Coordinates of C-alpha atoms in Angstrom, one line a residue:
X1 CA 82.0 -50.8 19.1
X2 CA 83.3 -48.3 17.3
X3 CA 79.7 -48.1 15.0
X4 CA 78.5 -47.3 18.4
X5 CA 81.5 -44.7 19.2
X6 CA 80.9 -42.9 16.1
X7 CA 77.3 -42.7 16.4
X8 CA 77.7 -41.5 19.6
X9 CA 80.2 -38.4 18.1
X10 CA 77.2 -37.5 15.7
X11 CA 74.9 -37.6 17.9
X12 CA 76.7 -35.3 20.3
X13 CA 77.7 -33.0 17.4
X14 CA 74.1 -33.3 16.1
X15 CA 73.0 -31.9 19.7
X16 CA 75.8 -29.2 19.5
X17 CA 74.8 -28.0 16.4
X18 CA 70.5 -28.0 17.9
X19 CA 71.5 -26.6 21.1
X20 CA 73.5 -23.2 19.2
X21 CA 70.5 -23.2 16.4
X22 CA 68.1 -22.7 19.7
X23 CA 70.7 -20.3 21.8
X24 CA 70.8 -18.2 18.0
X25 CA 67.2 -18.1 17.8
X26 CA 66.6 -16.9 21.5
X27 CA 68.9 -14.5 21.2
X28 CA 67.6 -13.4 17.9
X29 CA 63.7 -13.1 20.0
X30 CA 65.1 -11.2 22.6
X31 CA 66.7 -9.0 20.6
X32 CA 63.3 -8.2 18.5
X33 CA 61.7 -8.1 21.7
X34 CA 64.5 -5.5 22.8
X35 CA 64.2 -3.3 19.5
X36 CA 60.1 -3.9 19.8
X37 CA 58.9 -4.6 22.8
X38 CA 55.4 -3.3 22.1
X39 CA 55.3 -5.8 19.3
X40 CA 54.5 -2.6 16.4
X41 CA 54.1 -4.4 12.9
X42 CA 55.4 -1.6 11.0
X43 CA 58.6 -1.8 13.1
X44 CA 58.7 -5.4 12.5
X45 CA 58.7 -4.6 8.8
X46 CA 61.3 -2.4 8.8
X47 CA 63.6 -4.6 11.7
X48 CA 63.1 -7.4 8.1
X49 CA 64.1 -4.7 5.2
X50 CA 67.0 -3.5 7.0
X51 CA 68.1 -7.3 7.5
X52 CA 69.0 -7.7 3.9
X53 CA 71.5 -4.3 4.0
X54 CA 72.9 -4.7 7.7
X55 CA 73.2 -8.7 8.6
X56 CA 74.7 -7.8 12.0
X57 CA 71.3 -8.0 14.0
X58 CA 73.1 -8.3 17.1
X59 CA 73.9 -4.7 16.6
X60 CA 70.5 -3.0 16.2
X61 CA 69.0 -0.8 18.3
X62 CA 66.1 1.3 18.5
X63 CA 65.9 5.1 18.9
X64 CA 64.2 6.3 22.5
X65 CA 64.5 9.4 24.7
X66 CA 67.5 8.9 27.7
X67 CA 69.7 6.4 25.6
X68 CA 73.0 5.6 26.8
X69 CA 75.7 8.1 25.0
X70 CA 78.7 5.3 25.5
X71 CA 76.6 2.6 23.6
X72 CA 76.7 3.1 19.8
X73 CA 75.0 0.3 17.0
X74 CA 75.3 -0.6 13.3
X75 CA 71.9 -0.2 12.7
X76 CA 69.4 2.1 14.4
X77 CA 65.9 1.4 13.7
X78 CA 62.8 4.5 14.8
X79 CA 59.1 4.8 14.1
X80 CA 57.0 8.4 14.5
X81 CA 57.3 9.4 18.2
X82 CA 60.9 8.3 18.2
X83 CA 63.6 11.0 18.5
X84 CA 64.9 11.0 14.6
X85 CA 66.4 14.0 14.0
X86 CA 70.0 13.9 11.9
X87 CA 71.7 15.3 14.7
X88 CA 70.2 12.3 17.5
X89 CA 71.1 9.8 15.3
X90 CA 74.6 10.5 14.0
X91 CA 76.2 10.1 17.4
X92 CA 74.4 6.5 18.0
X93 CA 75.4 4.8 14.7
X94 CA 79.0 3.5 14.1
X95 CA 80.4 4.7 11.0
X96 CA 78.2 3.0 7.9
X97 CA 75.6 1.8 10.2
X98 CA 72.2 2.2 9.0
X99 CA 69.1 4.2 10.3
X100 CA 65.4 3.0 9.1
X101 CA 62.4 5.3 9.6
X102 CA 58.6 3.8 9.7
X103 CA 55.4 6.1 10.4
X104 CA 51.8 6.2 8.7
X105 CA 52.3 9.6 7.8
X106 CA 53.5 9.9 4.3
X107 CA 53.9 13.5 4.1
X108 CA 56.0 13.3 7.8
X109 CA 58.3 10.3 6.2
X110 CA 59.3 12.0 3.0
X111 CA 60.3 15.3 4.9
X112 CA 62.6 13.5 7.4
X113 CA 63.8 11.6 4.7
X114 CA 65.3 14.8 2.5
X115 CA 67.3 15.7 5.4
X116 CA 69.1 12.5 5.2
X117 CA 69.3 12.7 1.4
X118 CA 72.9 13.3 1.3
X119 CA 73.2 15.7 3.8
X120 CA 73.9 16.0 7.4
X121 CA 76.7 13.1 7.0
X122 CA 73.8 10.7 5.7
X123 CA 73.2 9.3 2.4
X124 CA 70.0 7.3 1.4
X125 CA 70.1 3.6 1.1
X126 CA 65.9 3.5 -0.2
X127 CA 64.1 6.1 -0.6
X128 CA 60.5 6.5 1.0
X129 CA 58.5 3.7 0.0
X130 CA 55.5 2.0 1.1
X131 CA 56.1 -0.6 3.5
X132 CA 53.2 -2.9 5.0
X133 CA 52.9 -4.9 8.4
X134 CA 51.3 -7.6 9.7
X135 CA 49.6 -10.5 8.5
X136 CA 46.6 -9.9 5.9
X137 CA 45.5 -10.6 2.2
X138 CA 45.6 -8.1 -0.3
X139 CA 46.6 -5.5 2.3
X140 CA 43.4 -6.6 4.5
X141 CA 44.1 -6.8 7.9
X142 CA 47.2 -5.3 7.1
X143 CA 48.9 -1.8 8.5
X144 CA 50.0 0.4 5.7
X145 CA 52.7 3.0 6.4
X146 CA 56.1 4.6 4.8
X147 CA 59.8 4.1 5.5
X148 CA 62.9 5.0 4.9
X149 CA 66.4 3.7 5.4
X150 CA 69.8 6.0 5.4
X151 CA 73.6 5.2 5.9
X152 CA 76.0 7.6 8.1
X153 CA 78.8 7.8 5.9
X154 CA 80.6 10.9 7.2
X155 CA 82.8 10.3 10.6
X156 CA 81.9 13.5 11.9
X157 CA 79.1 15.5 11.4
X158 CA 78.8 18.3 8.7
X159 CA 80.0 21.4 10.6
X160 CA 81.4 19.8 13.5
X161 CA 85.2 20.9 14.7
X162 CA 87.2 18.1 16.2
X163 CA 91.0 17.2 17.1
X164 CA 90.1 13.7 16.1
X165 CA 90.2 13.8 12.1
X166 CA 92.2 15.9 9.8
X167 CA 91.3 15.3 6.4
X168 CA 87.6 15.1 5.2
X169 CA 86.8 11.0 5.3
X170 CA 83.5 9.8 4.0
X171 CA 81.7 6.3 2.6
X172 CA 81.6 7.0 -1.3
X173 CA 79.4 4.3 -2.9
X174 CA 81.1 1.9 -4.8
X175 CA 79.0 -1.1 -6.8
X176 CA 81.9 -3.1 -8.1
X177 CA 83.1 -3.4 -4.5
X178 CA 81.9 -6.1 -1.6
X179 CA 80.5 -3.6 1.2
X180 CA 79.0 -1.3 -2.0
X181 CA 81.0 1.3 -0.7
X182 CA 84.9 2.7 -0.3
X183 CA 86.5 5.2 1.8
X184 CA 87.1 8.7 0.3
X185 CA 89.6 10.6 2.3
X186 CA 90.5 14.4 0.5
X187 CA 91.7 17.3 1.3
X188 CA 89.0 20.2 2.7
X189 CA 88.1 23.1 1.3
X190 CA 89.5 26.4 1.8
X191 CA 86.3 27.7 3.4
X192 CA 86.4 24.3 6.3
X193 CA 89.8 24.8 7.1
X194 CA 88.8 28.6 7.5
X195 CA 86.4 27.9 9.6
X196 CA 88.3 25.4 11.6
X197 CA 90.9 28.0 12.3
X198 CA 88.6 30.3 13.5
X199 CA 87.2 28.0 15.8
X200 CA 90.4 26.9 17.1
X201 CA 92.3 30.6 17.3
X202 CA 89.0 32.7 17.9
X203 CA 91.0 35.8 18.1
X204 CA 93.7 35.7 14.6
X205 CA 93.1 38.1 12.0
X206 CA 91.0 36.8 9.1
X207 CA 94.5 37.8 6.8
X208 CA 95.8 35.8 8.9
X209 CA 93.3 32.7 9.2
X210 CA 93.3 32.8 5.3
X211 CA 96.9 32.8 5.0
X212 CA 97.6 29.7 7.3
X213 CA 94.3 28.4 5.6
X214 CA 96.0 28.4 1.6
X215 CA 99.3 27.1 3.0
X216 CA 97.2 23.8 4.5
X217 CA 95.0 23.5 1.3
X218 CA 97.7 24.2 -1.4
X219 CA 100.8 22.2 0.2
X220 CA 100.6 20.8 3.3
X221 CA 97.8 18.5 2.9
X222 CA 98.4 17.6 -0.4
X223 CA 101.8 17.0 0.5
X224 CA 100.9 14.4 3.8
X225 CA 98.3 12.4 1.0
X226 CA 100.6 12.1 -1.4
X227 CA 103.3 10.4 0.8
X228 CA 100.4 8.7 2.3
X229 CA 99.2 6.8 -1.3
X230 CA 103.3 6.3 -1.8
X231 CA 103.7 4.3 1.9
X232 CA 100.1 2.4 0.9
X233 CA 101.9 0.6 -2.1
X234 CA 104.8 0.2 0.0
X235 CA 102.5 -1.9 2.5
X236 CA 100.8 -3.7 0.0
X237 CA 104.6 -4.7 -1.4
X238 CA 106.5 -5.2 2.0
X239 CA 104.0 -6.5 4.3
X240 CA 104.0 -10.5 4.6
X241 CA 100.4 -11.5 3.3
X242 CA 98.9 -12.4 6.6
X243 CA 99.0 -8.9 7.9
X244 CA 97.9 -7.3 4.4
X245 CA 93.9 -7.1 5.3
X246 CA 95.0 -5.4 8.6
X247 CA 96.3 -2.4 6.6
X248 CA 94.1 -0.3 4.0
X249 CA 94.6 -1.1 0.5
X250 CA 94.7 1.8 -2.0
X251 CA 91.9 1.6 -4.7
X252 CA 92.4 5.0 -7.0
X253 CA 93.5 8.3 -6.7
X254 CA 93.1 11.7 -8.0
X255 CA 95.7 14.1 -8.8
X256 CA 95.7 18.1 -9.0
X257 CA 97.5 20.1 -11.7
X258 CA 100.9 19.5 -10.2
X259 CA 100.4 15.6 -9.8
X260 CA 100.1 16.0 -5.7
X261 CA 97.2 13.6 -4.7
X262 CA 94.0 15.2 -3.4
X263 CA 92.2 12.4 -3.1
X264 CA 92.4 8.7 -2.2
X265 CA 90.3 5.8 -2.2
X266 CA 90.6 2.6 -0.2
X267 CA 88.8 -0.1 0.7
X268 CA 86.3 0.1 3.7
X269 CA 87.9 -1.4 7.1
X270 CA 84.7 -2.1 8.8
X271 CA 84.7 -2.6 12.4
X272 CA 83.8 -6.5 12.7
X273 CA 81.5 -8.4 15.3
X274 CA 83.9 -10.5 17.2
X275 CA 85.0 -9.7 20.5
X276 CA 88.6 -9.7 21.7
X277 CA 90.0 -9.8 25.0
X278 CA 92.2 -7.2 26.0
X279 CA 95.4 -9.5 25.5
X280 CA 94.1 -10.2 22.3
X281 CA 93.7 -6.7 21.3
X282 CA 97.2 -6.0 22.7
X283 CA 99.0 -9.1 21.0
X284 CA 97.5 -8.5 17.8
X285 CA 98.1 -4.7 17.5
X286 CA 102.0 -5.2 18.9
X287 CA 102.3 -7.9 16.5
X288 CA 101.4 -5.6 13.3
X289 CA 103.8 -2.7 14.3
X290 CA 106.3 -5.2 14.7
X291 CA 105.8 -6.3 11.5
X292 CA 105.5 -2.4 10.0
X293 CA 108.3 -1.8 11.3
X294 CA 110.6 -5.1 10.9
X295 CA 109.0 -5.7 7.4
X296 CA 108.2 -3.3 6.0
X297 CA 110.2 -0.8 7.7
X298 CA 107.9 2.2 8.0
X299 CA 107.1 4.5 11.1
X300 CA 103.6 4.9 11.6
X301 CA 104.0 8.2 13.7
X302 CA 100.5 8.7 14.9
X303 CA 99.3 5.6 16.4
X304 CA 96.4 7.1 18.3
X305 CA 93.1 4.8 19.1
X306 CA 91.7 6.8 16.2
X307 CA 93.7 5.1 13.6
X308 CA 93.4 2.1 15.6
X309 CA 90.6 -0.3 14.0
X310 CA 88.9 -3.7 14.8
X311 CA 87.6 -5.6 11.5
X312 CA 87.1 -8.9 11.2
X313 CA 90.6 -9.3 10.2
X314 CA 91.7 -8.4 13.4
X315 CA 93.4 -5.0 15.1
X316 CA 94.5 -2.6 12.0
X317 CA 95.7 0.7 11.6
X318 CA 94.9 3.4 9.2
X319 CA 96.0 6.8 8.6
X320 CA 99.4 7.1 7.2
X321 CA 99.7 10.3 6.0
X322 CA 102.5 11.3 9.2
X323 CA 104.6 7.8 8.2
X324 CA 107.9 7.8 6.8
X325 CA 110.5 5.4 6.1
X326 CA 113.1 4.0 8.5
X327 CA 116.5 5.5 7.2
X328 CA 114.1 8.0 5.4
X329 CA 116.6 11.4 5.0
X330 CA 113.6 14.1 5.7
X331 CA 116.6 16.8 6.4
X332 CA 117.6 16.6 3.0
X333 CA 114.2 18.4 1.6
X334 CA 113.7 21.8 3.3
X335 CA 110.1 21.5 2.6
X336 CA 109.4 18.0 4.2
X337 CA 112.0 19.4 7.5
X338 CA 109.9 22.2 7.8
X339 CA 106.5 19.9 7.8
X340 CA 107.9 17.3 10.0
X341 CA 109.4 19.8 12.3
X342 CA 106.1 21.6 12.8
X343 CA 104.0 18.1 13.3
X344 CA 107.0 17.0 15.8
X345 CA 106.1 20.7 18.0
X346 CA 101.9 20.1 17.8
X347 CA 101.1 16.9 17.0
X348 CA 99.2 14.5 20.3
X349 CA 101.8 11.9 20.9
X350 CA 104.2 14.1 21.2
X351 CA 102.8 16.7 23.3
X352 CA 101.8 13.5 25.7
X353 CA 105.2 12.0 25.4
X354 CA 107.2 15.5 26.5
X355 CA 104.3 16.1 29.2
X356 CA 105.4 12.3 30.6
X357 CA 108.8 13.1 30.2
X358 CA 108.2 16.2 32.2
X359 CA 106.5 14.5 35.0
X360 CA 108.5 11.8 35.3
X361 CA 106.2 8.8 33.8
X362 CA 108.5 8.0 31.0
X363 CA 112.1 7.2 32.0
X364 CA 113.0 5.0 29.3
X365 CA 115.9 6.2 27.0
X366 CA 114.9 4.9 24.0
X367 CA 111.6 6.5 24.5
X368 CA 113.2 10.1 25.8
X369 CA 115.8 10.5 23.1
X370 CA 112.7 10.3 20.3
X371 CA 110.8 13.1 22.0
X372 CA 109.8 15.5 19.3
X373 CA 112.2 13.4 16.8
X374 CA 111.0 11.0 13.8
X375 CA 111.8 7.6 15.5
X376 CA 109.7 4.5 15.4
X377 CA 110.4 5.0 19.6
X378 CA 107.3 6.9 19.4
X379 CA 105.3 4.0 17.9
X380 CA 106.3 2.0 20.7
X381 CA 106.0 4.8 23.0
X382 CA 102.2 4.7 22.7
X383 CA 101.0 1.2 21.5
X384 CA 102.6 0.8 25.6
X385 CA 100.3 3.5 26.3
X386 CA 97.3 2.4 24.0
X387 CA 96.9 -1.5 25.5
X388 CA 95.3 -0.4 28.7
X389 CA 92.7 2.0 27.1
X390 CA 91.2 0.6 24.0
X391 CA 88.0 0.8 25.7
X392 CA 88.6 4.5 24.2
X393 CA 87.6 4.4 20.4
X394 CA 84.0 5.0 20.2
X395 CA 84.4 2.8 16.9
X396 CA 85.4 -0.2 18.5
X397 CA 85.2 -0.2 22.1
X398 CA 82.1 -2.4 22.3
X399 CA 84.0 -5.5 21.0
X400 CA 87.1 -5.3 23.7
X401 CA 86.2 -7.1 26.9
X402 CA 87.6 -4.7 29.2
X403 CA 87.8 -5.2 32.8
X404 CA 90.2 -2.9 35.1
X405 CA 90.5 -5.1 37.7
X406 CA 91.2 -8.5 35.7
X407 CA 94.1 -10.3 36.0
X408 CA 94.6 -9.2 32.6
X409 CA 94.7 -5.9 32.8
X410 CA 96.6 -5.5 35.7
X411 CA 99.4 -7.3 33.9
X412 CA 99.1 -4.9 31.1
X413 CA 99.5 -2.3 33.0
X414 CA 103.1 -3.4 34.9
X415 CA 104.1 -4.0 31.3
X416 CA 103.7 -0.3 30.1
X417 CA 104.9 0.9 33.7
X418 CA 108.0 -1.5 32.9
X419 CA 108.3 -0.1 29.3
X420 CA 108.2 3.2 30.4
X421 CA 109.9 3.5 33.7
X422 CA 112.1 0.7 33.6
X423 CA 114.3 0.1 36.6
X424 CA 117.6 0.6 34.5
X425 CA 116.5 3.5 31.6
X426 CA 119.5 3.0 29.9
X427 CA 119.5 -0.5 30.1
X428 CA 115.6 -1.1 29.3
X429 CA 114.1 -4.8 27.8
X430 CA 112.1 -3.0 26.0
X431 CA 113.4 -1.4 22.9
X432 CA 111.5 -2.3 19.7
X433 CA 107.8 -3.2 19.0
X434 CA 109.1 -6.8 18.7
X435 CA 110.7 -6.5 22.6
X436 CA 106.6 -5.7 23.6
X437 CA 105.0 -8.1 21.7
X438 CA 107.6 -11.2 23.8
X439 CA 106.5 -8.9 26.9
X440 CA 102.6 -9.7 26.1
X441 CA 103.1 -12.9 25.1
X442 CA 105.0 -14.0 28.7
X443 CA 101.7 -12.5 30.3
X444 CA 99.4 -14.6 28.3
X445 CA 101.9 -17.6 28.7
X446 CA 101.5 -17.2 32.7
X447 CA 97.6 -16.2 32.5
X448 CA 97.0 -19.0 30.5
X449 CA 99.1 -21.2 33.4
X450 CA 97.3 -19.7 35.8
X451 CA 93.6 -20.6 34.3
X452 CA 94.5 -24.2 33.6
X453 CA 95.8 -24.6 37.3
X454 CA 92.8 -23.5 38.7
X455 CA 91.1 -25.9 36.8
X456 CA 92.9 -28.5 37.4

């Protein structure tokens, strides 16, 4: 009998293991049918080159007129006809996703290729080459054409002005590293933040604009990387190892003639391929700031979904150039009060936080008393905020199942209203990123109730 039981446990598992090798290579024919449906050779060729750089197939795409802006992809494939201009394509690829170029036209290929020669936030992964599809002998019966493949390794494009990013980031190839690349973060030049200035105050003097211009280039930003390399060897010491790969790990720096870092190199946090639910996403995210700030007691200070990531790892956070200690005396250096003091009047979170204040939408105490003050309050303040929009990361969003009207979510939402505007402000549950990670974890608890009563 049990001869019999255990052949019949290999052959299920046997079937299991057919029935997700079919599903895989469905998926994996309607996904080449999706990239080509007018079954082009060439485009097969390239679809198979750019397999052995990008393994994620499940995230290519191809180039056409009318795509959806919301949807982005880690690998972008186009042949002549296509649209394949720099600027089309940036905004379609996730950061260090691939683009690959095919047409018969050598002269065409290698033009569009030099603008993605390290420019225009690209660099090349192969140069133009010949590339041949279909099935033939000897290149008989075979179509001959050129191609191209390029990596977007700048997070915005070259020239663009956004709120989003401070600092100039980029994708520096790296050989001795797994991904063959690291991240680069620096401070600008003179001439970007300049021109940045302008953008933003259209009508200051240009005394002015190069005045406030030095002062960013020469101290502040050198100032904000330097603390931020110190608090990156304090997470690598502090944090337990389980949450270590959810944090970026400092590779090198480089120092100007005064020793303040101007440069810093870390390890690429990739967004991954696995999909969380919003729970998920909220559990894991209140379950590292607990531990930043239980552990290794640091403030993060600018938890926006832009230094929010999903790898592989799980939910991460980067950027922690605005961090400081907890018990950290910043009042006893006139140079870091004056800093602090001027990010506590401009920075996001706290303009949001005062403007909620204002209207009435936060009410907690804990929360209030840390408007424009350096309190790890304000981490709390928007990880309550953050769990009910991670949809809004253009990075990540594809991989959070989001649903508005899910149980889910609707329970995620009375949290933050109950974090925010609790019935008693003084008296609030929710005080510390520890009190909002039990909060999330009662919801799953009763969700997870729910779904196995229904089954029953």
């Amino acid at each position: 009998m049990r001869s019999i039981s255990r052949l019949g446990m290999k052959a299920e598992q046997t079937q299991g293991i057919v029935q997700r090798f079919l599903t895989a290579v469905k998926h994996r024919h309607e996904q080449r049918h999706a990239i080509n449906p007018e079954g082009n050779a060439l485009v097969n060729a390239i679809c198979s080159m750019m397999q052995s750089i990008e393994k994620r197939e499940q995230s290519f795409g191809r180039m056409r007129e009318g795509m959806d802006e919301s949807v982005t992809f880690d690998a972008l494939i186009a042949k002549s006809g296509d649209p394949s201009s720099p600027d089309a394509v940036f905004g379609k690829l996730r950061w260090g996703g691939v683009f690959g170029y095919v047409g018969q036209q050598g002269q065409q290929v290698r033009r569009l290729a030099e603008m993605y020669d390290g420019r225009n936030g690209f660099v090349l992964e192969r140069g133009v080459e010949t590339i041949w599809g279909g099935r033939g002998f000897m290149g008989i019966g075979r179509k001959k054409g050129y191609s191209f493949i390029a990596r977007k390794v700048h997070l915005i494009q070259p020239g663009e002005v956004t709120d989003r990013f401070t600092y100039c980031v980029q994708l520096t190839k790296a050989a001795q590293v797994e991904d063959g690349y690291v991240v680069t973060k620096y401070v600008p030049s003179f001439e970007n933040i300049v021109y940045r200035l302008k953008h933003r105050f259209p009508d200051a003097s240009k005394e002015d604009l190069s005045a406030r211009a030095r002062k960013f280039v020469d101290h502040v930003f050198p100032t904000f990387l330097t603390r931020e390399a110190a608090f990156l060897k304090i997470l690598a010491e502090r944090l337990p190892e389980e949450y270590k790969d959810r944090v970026p790990k400092l590779l090198g720096i480089e120092k100007d003639h005064r020793g303040f870092v101007t440069k810093l190199h870390m390890n690429w946090m990739r967004t991954g391929s696995q999909h969380l639910s919003q729970i998920e996403f909220a559990t894991q995210a209140a379950d590292l700031l607990s531990a930043l700030h239980d552990h290794a007691e640091v403030i993060h200070l600018d938890l926006r979904l832009d230094n929010i990531v999903v790898t592989d790892e799980g939910v991460g956070f980067v950027d922690f150039g605005s961090a400081v200690r907890i018990g950290e005396k910043i009042a006893e250096s006139r140079m870091l009060t004056s800093l602090f003091s001027e990010m506590m009047r401009t920075s996001q979170i706290q303009r949001m936080l005062g403007k909620m204040i204002d209207d009435g939408h936060v009410t907690n105490e804990e929360m209030t008393a840390a408007h424009q003050k350096v309190d790890k309050a304000v981490d709390s303040y928007y990880l309550a905020v953050q769990i009910n929009k991670p949809y809004g990361n253009p990075e990540f969003g594809h991989l959070i199942d989001f649903d508005a009207e899910s149980e889910e979510a609707k329970a995620l939402s009375a949290l933050t209203a109950a974090i925010l505007r609790p019935k008693h402000p003084d008296k609030t549950e929710f005080k510390s990123a520890s009190d909002i990670l039990r909060g999330i974890k009662r919801i799953e608890q009763r969700l997870n109730r729910s779904r196995s009563s229904r089954a029953a």
